[in-house]
Structures are given as C-alpha cells and as structure tokens.
Coordinates of C-alpha atoms in Angstrom, one line a residue:
M176 CA -22.6 -30.6 36.3
T177 CA -25.9 -32.2 35.2
N178 CA -24.4 -35.7 36.0
S179 CA -23.2 -34.8 39.5
V180 CA -24.2 -37.0 42.4
V181 CA -25.1 -34.0 44.5
L182 CA -27.4 -32.5 41.9
N183 CA -29.2 -35.9 41.2
F184 CA -29.7 -36.3 45.0
F185 CA -31.5 -32.9 45.3
V186 CA -33.5 -33.6 42.1
K187 CA -34.8 -36.9 43.6
I188 CA -35.7 -35.1 46.8
Y189 CA -37.5 -32.4 44.8
N190 CA -39.4 -34.9 42.7
G191 CA -40.5 -36.8 45.9
I192 CA -41.8 -33.7 47.6
N193 CA -43.4 -32.6 44.3
N194 CA -45.3 -35.9 43.9
C195 CA -46.5 -35.7 47.6
F196 CA -47.6 -32.1 47.2
E197 CA -49.5 -32.7 43.9
N198 CA -51.5 -35.5 45.6
S199 CA -52.2 -33.5 48.7
F200 CA -55.5 -32.1 49.7
V201 CA -54.1 -28.5 49.7
Y202 CA -53.0 -28.7 46.1
R203 CA -56.3 -30.2 44.9
F204 CA -58.2 -27.6 46.8
F205 CA -56.4 -24.7 45.1
V206 CA -56.7 -26.3 41.7
W207 CA -60.5 -26.7 42.3
L208 CA -60.7 -23.1 43.5
F209 CA -58.8 -21.7 40.5
K210 CA -61.0 -23.6 38.0
K211 CA -64.2 -22.3 39.8
T212 CA -63.1 -18.7 39.8
E213 CA -61.2 -18.5 36.5
S214 CA -64.3 -17.4 34.6
S215 CA -65.5 -15.0 37.3
V216 CA -65.9 -11.3 36.5
F217 CA -63.1 -10.3 38.9
C218 CA -60.6 -12.7 37.4
Q219 CA -61.5 -11.7 33.9
F220 CA -61.0 -8.0 34.8
V221 CA -57.6 -8.7 36.3
K222 CA -56.6 -10.8 33.3
S223 CA -57.8 -8.1 30.9
F224 CA -55.8 -5.4 32.7
F225 CA -52.5 -7.4 32.6
T226 CA -52.9 -8.7 29.1
A227 CA -54.1 -5.4 27.5
K228 CA -52.0 -4.1 24.7
R229 CA -50.2 -0.8 24.9
I230 CA -52.3 2.2 24.2
D231 CA -51.6 3.8 20.8
Y232 CA -52.1 7.5 21.3
G233 CA -51.9 8.2 17.6
R234 CA -50.1 10.9 15.8
G235 CA -53.0 13.3 16.1
S236 CA -53.7 12.9 19.8
L237 CA -53.4 15.8 22.2
Y238 CA -50.8 14.0 24.2
I239 CA -48.5 13.3 21.2
R240 CA -48.9 16.8 19.9
L241 CA -47.9 18.3 23.2
V242 CA -44.9 16.0 23.6
R243 CA -43.8 16.7 20.0
F244 CA -44.1 20.4 20.6
V245 CA -41.9 20.3 23.8
I246 CA -39.3 17.7 22.7
L247 CA -39.2 18.0 19.0
G248 CA -39.1 21.8 19.2
V249 CA -35.7 21.5 21.0
T250 CA -34.5 18.8 18.6
H251 CA -35.6 20.8 15.6
I252 CA -33.3 23.7 16.7
F253 CA -30.5 21.2 17.3
K254 CA -31.0 19.7 13.8
K255 CA -31.0 23.1 12.2
L256 CA -27.7 23.9 14.0
L257 CA -26.2 20.6 12.8
S258 CA -27.3 21.1 9.2
F259 CA -25.8 24.6 9.3
L260 CA -22.5 23.1 10.5
N261 CA -22.8 19.9 8.5
P262 CA -20.3 20.7 5.8
S263 CA -17.5 21.3 8.2
L264 CA -18.6 18.6 10.7
Q265 CA -19.0 15.6 8.4
N266 CA -15.3 15.2 7.8
S267 CA -14.1 16.6 11.2
V268 CA -12.3 14.5 13.8
V269 CA -14.9 15.4 16.4
H270 CA -17.8 14.0 14.3
K271 CA -15.9 10.8 13.6
L272 CA -15.0 10.5 17.3
V273 CA -18.6 11.0 18.5
V274 CA -20.0 8.5 16.0
A275 CA -17.3 6.0 17.0
I276 CA -17.7 6.4 20.8
P277 CA -19.2 3.2 22.3
I278 CA -21.9 5.0 24.3
R279 CA -23.4 1.8 25.7
F280 CA -20.0 0.7 27.1
L281 CA -19.4 4.1 28.6
L282 CA -22.8 3.9 30.3
M283 CA -22.1 0.5 31.7
V284 CA -18.8 1.7 33.1
F285 CA -20.5 4.7 34.7
L286 CA -23.1 2.5 36.3
C287 CA -20.4 0.1 37.6
L288 CA -18.3 2.9 39.1
M289 CA -21.3 4.9 40.5
P290 CA -21.7 2.7 43.7
V291 CA -18.0 2.1 44.1
V292 CA -16.9 5.7 44.7
P293 CA -16.5 6.3 48.4
H294 CA -19.1 8.6 50.0
G295 CA -16.5 11.3 50.8
S296 CA -15.4 11.4 47.1
W297 CA -18.9 11.4 45.6
N298 CA -20.6 14.5 44.3
N299 CA -24.3 14.3 43.4
M300 CA -23.7 16.6 40.4
Y301 CA -21.8 13.7 38.8
I302 CA -25.2 12.3 37.9
F303 CA -26.2 15.6 36.2
L304 CA -22.9 15.9 34.3
A305 CA -23.0 12.2 33.2
M306 CA -26.6 12.6 32.0
V307 CA -25.8 15.7 30.0
G308 CA -22.8 14.0 28.4
F309 CA -24.7 10.8 27.5
M310 CA -27.8 12.6 26.2
V311 CA -25.7 15.0 24.0
L312 CA -23.8 12.0 22.6
Y313 CA -27.0 10.0 22.0
L314 CA -28.9 12.8 20.4
Y315 CA -26.0 13.7 18.1
R316 CA -25.6 10.1 17.1
S317 CA -29.4 9.9 16.5
F318 CA -29.3 12.9 14.2
S319 CA -26.3 11.4 12.4
G320 CA -28.4 8.2 11.7
V321 CA -26.3 6.0 14.1
E322 CA -29.0 5.6 16.7
R323 CA -32.8 5.2 16.4
G324 CA -33.5 8.2 18.6
I325 CA -35.9 8.5 21.6
D326 CA -39.3 6.9 21.1
I327 CA -41.7 9.6 22.3
K328 CA -44.8 7.3 22.3
A329 CA -43.1 4.9 24.7
I330 CA -43.0 7.6 27.4
S331 CA -45.9 7.3 29.8
P332 CA -48.2 10.5 29.9
S333 CA -48.2 10.2 33.7
L334 CA -44.4 10.8 33.7
F335 CA -44.9 14.1 31.9
V336 CA -47.7 15.1 34.3
Y337 CA -45.4 14.2 37.2
G338 CA -42.6 16.3 35.7
A339 CA -45.0 19.2 35.3
F340 CA -45.9 19.1 39.0
L341 CA -42.2 19.0 39.9
G342 CA -41.6 22.2 37.9
L343 CA -44.7 23.8 39.4
S344 CA -43.4 23.1 42.9
L345 CA -40.5 25.5 42.3
I346 CA -43.0 28.3 42.2
T347 CA -45.3 27.2 45.0
G348 CA -42.6 25.6 47.3
F349 CA -40.4 26.9 50.0
G350 CA -37.1 25.3 49.1
G351 CA -35.5 28.0 46.8
S352 CA -32.2 27.0 45.3
D353 CA -32.2 23.7 47.2
S354 CA -35.4 22.7 45.4
L355 CA -33.8 23.6 42.1
R356 CA -30.7 21.5 42.9
M357 CA -32.9 18.5 43.8
L358 CA -35.1 19.0 40.7
V359 CA -31.9 18.9 38.5
I360 CA -30.8 15.6 40.1
L361 CA -34.2 14.0 39.9
L362 CA -34.8 14.9 36.3
S363 CA -31.3 13.7 35.5
C364 CA -32.2 10.3 37.0
I365 CA -35.5 10.2 35.0
M366 CA -33.5 11.0 31.8
F367 CA -31.2 8.1 32.6
A368 CA -34.3 5.8 32.7
I369 CA -35.5 7.1 29.3
L370 CA -31.9 6.7 27.9
I371 CA -31.5 3.1 29.1
E372 CA -35.0 2.2 27.8
N373 CA -34.0 3.4 24.3
I374 CA -30.5 2.0 24.1
T375 CA -31.5 -1.5 25.3
T376 CA -31.7 -2.6 21.7
D377 CA -30.5 -6.2 22.1
K378 CA -29.8 -8.8 24.7
K379 CA -26.1 -8.0 24.7
V380 CA -26.8 -4.5 26.0
L381 CA -29.2 -5.9 28.7
Y382 CA -26.6 -8.5 29.9
G383 CA -23.9 -5.9 29.8
I384 CA -25.7 -3.3 31.9
V385 CA -26.8 -5.9 34.5
G386 CA -23.3 -7.5 34.5
F387 CA -21.5 -4.2 35.2
L388 CA -24.0 -3.3 37.9
L389 CA -23.3 -6.7 39.5
V390 CA -19.5 -6.0 39.3
G391 CA -20.0 -2.7 41.0
A392 CA -22.2 -4.2 43.7
T393 CA -19.6 -6.9 44.3
L394 CA -16.8 -4.4 44.6
T395 CA -18.8 -2.5 47.2
A396 CA -19.5 -5.8 49.0
L397 CA -15.8 -6.7 49.2
Y398 CA -15.0 -3.2 50.4
G399 CA -17.8 -3.6 53.0
L400 CA -16.4 -6.9 54.3
L401 CA -13.0 -5.4 54.6
Q402 CA -14.6 -2.5 56.5
Y403 CA -16.4 -4.9 58.8
A404 CA -13.3 -7.0 59.4
R405 CA -11.3 -3.9 60.5
G406 CA -14.1 -2.9 62.8
I407 CA -17.1 -0.6 62.5
E408 CA -18.0 1.9 65.2
V409 CA -21.4 1.4 66.8
R410 CA -23.2 4.6 66.0
S411 CA -26.2 5.8 67.9
E412 CA -27.8 7.4 64.9
F413 CA -28.0 4.0 63.2
V414 CA -28.7 1.8 66.3
D415 CA -30.9 2.1 69.4
L416 CA -28.3 1.2 72.0
T417 CA -30.9 0.0 74.4
A418 CA -32.6 -2.4 72.0
S419 CA -29.7 -3.5 69.8
E420 CA -26.6 -2.9 71.9
G421 CA -23.3 -3.6 70.2
L422 CA -24.8 -4.0 66.7
R423 CA -22.3 -3.0 64.0
R424 CA -24.0 -2.0 60.8
L425 CA -22.1 -2.3 57.5
F426 CA -22.5 0.7 55.1
S427 CA -19.6 0.2 52.6
T428 CA -19.2 3.2 50.3
M429 CA -22.5 4.9 51.1
D430 CA -22.0 6.1 54.7
N431 CA -25.5 4.9 55.7
P432 CA -26.4 1.2 56.1
N433 CA -30.0 1.8 55.1
N434 CA -29.0 3.5 51.9
Y435 CA -26.6 0.7 51.1
A436 CA -29.3 -1.9 51.7
E437 CA -31.7 0.0 49.4
F438 CA -29.1 -0.3 46.6
L439 CA -28.5 -4.0 47.3
I440 CA -32.1 -5.1 47.2
M441 CA -32.4 -3.7 43.7
V442 CA -29.3 -5.5 42.4
I443 CA -29.8 -8.9 44.1
P444 CA -32.9 -10.0 42.0
M445 CA -30.9 -9.1 38.8
G446 CA -28.1 -11.4 40.0
V447 CA -30.7 -14.2 40.5
A448 CA -32.1 -13.8 37.0
A449 CA -28.5 -13.7 35.6
V450 CA -27.7 -17.0 37.3
C451 CA -30.9 -18.6 35.9
N452 CA -30.2 -17.3 32.3
I453 CA -26.5 -17.8 32.0
R454 CA -25.8 -21.2 30.3
H455 CA -22.0 -21.5 30.8
D456 CA -21.4 -23.3 34.1
F457 CA -18.3 -21.4 35.1
W458 CA -19.9 -18.0 34.6
K459 CA -23.1 -19.2 36.3
L460 CA -21.0 -20.1 39.4
V461 CA -19.2 -16.7 39.3
V462 CA -22.4 -14.7 39.1
C463 CA -23.9 -16.9 41.8
G464 CA -21.0 -16.2 44.1
M465 CA -21.3 -12.4 43.4
T466 CA -25.0 -12.5 44.2
L467 CA -24.5 -14.5 47.4
L468 CA -21.8 -12.0 48.5
C469 CA -24.3 -9.2 48.0
V470 CA -26.8 -11.1 50.1
L471 CA -24.2 -11.6 52.9
V472 CA -23.4 -7.9 53.1
L473 CA -27.2 -7.1 53.0
V474 CA -27.5 -9.2 56.2
L475 CA -24.6 -7.2 57.8
T476 CA -26.3 -3.9 57.1
G477 CA -28.7 -4.7 59.8
S478 CA -31.5 -3.0 57.9
R479 CA -34.8 -4.6 59.0
S480 CA -36.9 -3.1 56.2
S481 CA -34.5 -4.5 53.6
Y482 CA -34.8 -8.0 55.1
L483 CA -38.6 -7.9 54.6
A484 CA -38.2 -6.2 51.2
I485 CA -35.8 -8.9 49.9
M486 CA -38.2 -11.6 51.1
A487 CA -41.0 -9.9 49.1
A488 CA -38.7 -9.7 46.1
A489 CA -38.1 -13.5 46.3
F490 CA -41.8 -14.0 46.5
V491 CA -42.5 -11.9 43.5
Y492 CA -39.8 -13.5 41.5
L493 CA -41.0 -17.0 42.2
L494 CA -44.6 -16.0 41.7
L495 CA -43.8 -14.8 38.2
T496 CA -41.4 -17.5 37.1
N497 CA -42.2 -20.7 38.9
P498 CA -45.2 -20.4 41.3
R499 CA -45.2 -24.1 42.0
L500 CA -42.0 -23.6 44.0
L501 CA -43.6 -21.1 46.4
P502 CA -45.0 -23.7 48.9
Y503 CA -41.7 -25.5 49.1
C504 CA -39.8 -22.3 49.6
M505 CA -42.2 -21.2 52.3
I506 CA -41.7 -24.5 54.1
L507 CA -38.0 -24.3 53.8
F508 CA -38.0 -20.7 55.1
V509 CA -40.0 -21.7 58.2
L510 CA -37.7 -24.7 58.8
A511 CA -34.7 -22.4 58.4
I512 CA -35.9 -19.8 61.0
P513 CA -34.1 -21.6 64.0
F514 CA -30.9 -21.5 62.0
L515 CA -31.0 -17.8 61.1
P516 CA -28.3 -15.6 62.7
S517 CA -29.3 -14.2 66.1
S518 CA -28.6 -10.7 64.8
I519 CA -31.3 -11.0 62.2
I520 CA -33.9 -12.4 64.7
Q521 CA -33.0 -9.7 67.2
R522 CA -33.3 -6.9 64.6
L523 CA -36.7 -8.2 63.4
Q524 CA -38.0 -8.5 67.0
T525 CA -37.3 -4.8 67.6
I526 CA -39.6 -3.7 64.8
G527 CA -42.1 -1.2 66.3
M528 CA -40.4 -1.5 69.7
D529 CA -37.3 0.7 69.5
S530 CA -36.8 4.5 69.4
S531 CA -36.2 4.3 65.6
S532 CA -39.7 2.9 65.0
K533 CA -41.3 5.5 67.4
Y534 CA -39.3 8.3 65.7
R535 CA -40.7 7.3 62.3
M536 CA -44.3 7.2 63.6
D537 CA -43.9 10.7 65.0
I538 CA -42.6 11.9 61.6
W539 CA -45.4 10.3 59.7
T540 CA -48.0 11.9 62.0
T541 CA -46.4 15.3 61.6
T542 CA -46.2 14.8 57.8
F543 CA -49.9 14.0 57.7
Y544 CA -50.6 17.3 59.5
T545 CA -48.4 19.1 56.9
I546 CA -50.2 17.4 54.0
K547 CA -53.5 18.5 55.4
D548 CA -52.5 22.2 55.1
F549 CA -50.5 21.8 51.8
F550 CA -52.8 19.2 50.2
I551 CA -52.9 20.8 46.7
T552 CA -49.5 22.5 46.3
G553 CA -47.1 20.7 48.6
V554 CA -44.2 22.4 50.3
G555 CA -41.6 22.0 47.5
I556 CA -39.0 19.4 46.8
G557 CA -35.8 18.9 48.7
P558 CA -34.8 18.6 52.4
I559 CA -34.7 22.3 53.0
A560 CA -38.3 22.9 52.0
F561 CA -39.5 19.9 54.0
N562 CA -37.5 20.8 57.1
K563 CA -38.6 24.4 57.1
I564 CA -42.3 23.6 57.2
Y565 CA -41.9 20.4 59.3
R566 CA -40.5 22.3 62.3
V567 CA -43.7 24.3 62.4
Y568 CA -45.8 21.2 62.9
A569 CA -43.3 19.0 64.8
G570 CA -44.1 17.3 68.1
G571 CA -43.2 14.2 70.1
L572 CA -39.7 12.6 69.7
A573 CA -39.1 13.9 66.2
T574 CA -38.8 17.6 66.5
N575 CA -36.5 17.9 63.6
A576 CA -36.5 15.8 60.3
M577 CA -35.1 16.2 56.8
H578 CA -37.6 13.9 55.1
A579 CA -40.8 11.9 55.8
H580 CA -39.1 8.4 56.1
N581 CA -41.7 7.3 53.5
L582 CA -41.4 7.7 49.7
F583 CA -45.1 8.1 49.0
L584 CA -45.7 10.6 51.8
Q585 CA -42.6 12.5 50.7
V586 CA -43.8 12.8 47.1
W587 CA -47.2 14.0 48.3
V588 CA -45.9 16.5 50.8
E589 CA -43.5 17.9 48.3
I590 CA -45.6 18.4 45.2
G591 CA -49.2 18.0 46.3
I592 CA -52.0 15.6 45.5
G593 CA -51.8 16.1 41.7
G594 CA -48.1 15.1 41.5
F595 CA -48.7 12.3 43.9
L596 CA -51.5 10.8 41.8
A597 CA -49.3 11.2 38.6
F598 CA -46.5 9.3 40.4
V599 CA -48.8 6.5 41.5
A600 CA -50.2 6.3 37.9
F601 CA -46.6 6.0 36.5
I602 CA -45.8 3.2 39.0
I603 CA -48.9 1.3 37.8
S604 CA -48.0 1.9 34.2
V605 CA -44.5 0.4 34.8
Y606 CA -46.0 -2.7 36.5
K607 CA -48.5 -3.0 33.7
K608 CA -45.9 -2.9 30.9
I609 CA -43.8 -5.5 32.8
T610 CA -46.7 -7.9 33.3
V611 CA -48.1 -7.5 29.8
A612 CA -44.7 -8.4 28.3
L613 CA -44.2 -11.2 30.8
Y614 CA -47.5 -12.9 30.2
S615 CA -47.3 -12.4 26.5
T616 CA -44.2 -14.7 26.1
K617 CA -43.2 -18.2 27.0
N618 CA -39.5 -17.3 26.5
K619 CA -38.0 -18.3 29.9
E620 CA -35.1 -15.9 29.5
Y621 CA -37.2 -12.8 29.1
R622 CA -39.6 -14.0 31.8
N623 CA -36.6 -14.3 34.2
W624 CA -35.4 -10.8 33.4
L625 CA -38.8 -9.2 33.7
A626 CA -39.6 -11.0 36.9
A627 CA -36.3 -9.8 38.3
F628 CA -37.0 -6.2 37.5
A629 CA -40.5 -6.5 38.9
A630 CA -39.0 -8.0 42.1
S631 CA -36.4 -5.2 42.4
F632 CA -39.1 -2.6 41.8
T633 CA -41.4 -4.2 44.4
A634 CA -38.6 -4.5 47.0
I635 CA -37.6 -0.8 46.8
L636 CA -41.2 0.4 46.8
L637 CA -41.9 -1.7 49.9
M638 CA -38.8 -0.4 51.6
G639 CA -40.1 3.0 50.6
L640 CA -43.0 2.6 53.0
V641 CA -40.6 3.1 56.0
E642 CA -37.7 4.9 54.3
Y643 CA -37.4 7.8 51.9
C644 CA -35.3 5.9 49.5
W645 CA -34.8 8.9 47.2
F646 CA -32.9 10.9 49.8
Y647 CA -29.6 9.5 48.7
P648 CA -29.1 10.4 45.0
R649 CA -27.2 7.2 44.1
V650 CA -30.1 5.1 45.3
L651 CA -32.4 7.5 43.5
L652 CA -30.4 6.9 40.3
M653 CA -30.5 3.1 40.8
F654 CA -34.3 3.3 41.2
W655 CA -34.7 4.9 37.8
V656 CA -32.1 2.6 36.3
V657 CA -34.3 -0.4 37.3
I658 CA -37.3 1.3 35.6
G659 CA -35.3 1.9 32.5
L660 CA -34.2 -1.7 32.3
A661 CA -37.7 -3.0 33.0
L662 CA -39.2 -0.8 30.2
G663 CA -36.3 -1.4 27.8
T664 CA -36.6 -5.2 28.3
S665 CA -40.4 -5.0 27.7
R666 CA -39.8 -3.1 24.4
L667 CA -37.0 -5.5 23.5
F668 CA -39.3 -8.5 23.8
S669 CA -42.0 -6.6 21.8
R670 CA -39.6 -5.9 18.9
E671 CA -38.2 -9.5 18.8
N672 CA -41.7 -10.9 19.1
A673 CA -42.9 -8.8 16.1
K674 CA -40.1 -10.1 13.8

C-alpha cells in the first residue's frame, strides 16, 4: 500500500501544499505571534493548568476518609461475609466459575448488543441489571485477588458531590417514583464509567471495547440503511413539513433520529482513532469502511446539531493530533461545500427558522423562569418532575415538554445550582485528565485515542446545548462509557509511563 501510485500522488500534492503554506505570510505570522505570546502570563497559566499533575488527596484527607467510610464500609461487610463462607466457597463450582468468567469479554459483548436491540424490545432496566451483574462479578473477583479492585483516589470528588445532589433531589423534588427510576438508571451508567475505567488495564481491553462498539454501531447502520431503502414515513414530530417537506430521517434501532445521531457522534471519532492506530492494512480498511458507514447514516438522520457536532469533533481531533493539517482541512471543507448533498445544505439553512428551533427557544425561556424559582433545590430528576412544574410556567408554542432540550439547563433545573456546579466541575476534571495525559506523552497511539475520546466528549456536549442527550438511556450509557474509556486510557498511559 505504501508503494501505490495513488498514495504517492496524494503525498506529492500534500508536500507541495505544505511547502507553499510554510512559506506563506499567514504561517509566518502565526509562528511569530506564538513566539511572542508563549511566555505571557495567560499562556503560562493555561499551560500550567493542562500539564499539572493529578492531585494526591492523601490517605488522611477528609475526602479520602469520607469515600473510604461510604465505599469501604460496604466492601468490609462483603469481605466478612466471604470470609465466613470461604471454606465452602473456595472449592465450590460457583467460585471457580466466577473466577474463570471473562468479565471484560462479557462487557464488550453487552456494549456491542446495547445499540443493536430494536427500540420495541429494549428495556431501560437492562442497564441496571447489567451493572449489578458486572459489579458483583468484579468485586467478588477483586476480593478473590483476581482483579485489582476499584481505585478510590481516581474518582473525582466532584462526582461524589454530584451524586449527593442527585440523592438530595429525591427529597426536594416532585418526581416521586419516576425520579427514583431515573436515579437508578443514571447511577448505573455512572458505575459503568467507573467499572470501565478500572478494567482498562491494557491496550487489548481498550481495543476490544472500542472494536465491539464499532461492530454494534455498524450493525445499526446496516439495519438503518435497510430501513431507509424500504422507505421511512415522513413524521411531523421529526420534521417541520413547511421547511423540510418530504425529508425522511433515519433512526435505525432507536426510534428517534436525534437519539441515533447522538450515539453515532460518540462512536465515529473512536473509529477514526482506530483507523490511525491499526497497523494491519486489511483491518485498517475494514474499520475505515465501518466508520464511513456510520458517517453515511449520520447524514441520513438529518440531525442538524449532529452535523455541527461532528465538525467540532473533527476540529478537536486534528487540533490534538496534527494541528498543522487544520488549515488544509478547512480549505478542503470550504471547497467541498458546493458538492455537499442538498439535504444537508437545506437542513443547515433551516436552523433558527423552522418550528423546531422556535419550539426549543420557548422551552429554554420557560426553563429559565423555572430555574429562577427553583434555583437552589431544582424540581427533581426525570421527565415527570420536569413536566409537572414546566406546565405551570409554560407559554408560547411549547405548552407541554418533557425536558429542557439542553443538557446543562436540564441538570440545573433538576438538581439546583449546587448539583449543576458539581457537574460542570466534573466535566472540567475529565478534560483536564485527558489533556494532562495527552500532553505528557509523545506516544502517537495514546495521543490518537485520547484525542478521539476528547472529540467524542466535545461533540456530545455541544449537541447537548440544543438537545437533552440524556433523555434516551442508551445514549446516556454511551455518554458515561466515553468518560470511562477516556479516564481508563489516561490511567493506562500513566501506569505504562511509570514502568
């Protein structure tokens, strides 16, 4: 492949453009500007933030003592129970089976099948049941000496604070049993992130998880294309018939094109990183084909916010891996605009103009009024709590809504300002861990993976500005899976770098 005529042709074109760009006024100007500002106070502050080492809270810190009291208290009881049953368990078939179970492989299979199950056959409690099963297996294997166990110090304090506000919202909120249901699902997804972070102990696990996610996404893409070929009904709840008449939006196994697009924008950057990291030409082409297939069905979802989000993901990925390519990619993108499908151009032109955009603006306005009166406590988590209070404040086009169509507004209106700030602090901590690990290594393989997870995380957060991307639990689970992979890869690099 490296000796092919086509590849050499494109390499020569790239080298020619690269030489012209490096001798251009624009390039020299930015080099001069960077050298002048590199030693500035602002640049030094930013650099110190992203290169700072992880805080060591210490065994005697209040944070560690509180965490140990909560988590280790439960594990101590579990250990006592196991030690009591130890004589009969050690030689039992159950013990030998649990120790022999390939928990990582089972997790990969679950993550692969999770998006594939059709919407009508999916039950959100599958997430809770799977989490309980995996955590019981993992903890038992940890106490048996097979696994390392959960690293308490690696869990961000802001995540515990956020969890505390979630629990408090059950008391102060208006959702009742529905809030409890949503809390169980949300905490299950968070536990998946913690589990994935701790079981990502080597590169094989990392490649395995990403690989199975790509297989699952590809299967949904193939199903979606079959669905599209057979004909998809134009549904008024997904399309403004006056602005986008006749637009068929693909939704595959998730019953909503926006939800499916949210899932895809988190998987596609991982596929790009896999293509960059895989060395075998055959598998590189296979994974490239799978990723392009996911891009194709993303276009067919007709989700405008996902189009912008995937562009932002591409920008972040290039910025973190090869920033010198950014000018060329921007030029190519501008040149490609006339050749883009008319459906994409038409959908982007309707941003802010159709009933869907006006509907969201009315919801955001009403949500701000709600936040004003429930600034501290929030209304409680879940659609029932939100809808119950929303209808009191509703006006304009959106007289009834189940969520705020904005992730950040939804978190704030559900659990109040304290939980919202804890959530934002956790997001910042995730970005910090990714960037610290990324800028601490010259290993291209790790940089590609970390950049991909940063791109996926950025894409879903940007889409969360106009969509409540946690409303659909499978997307919620994928959100936390990305976090688990990002933090697990950061730790994996730290461990290998320390050897």
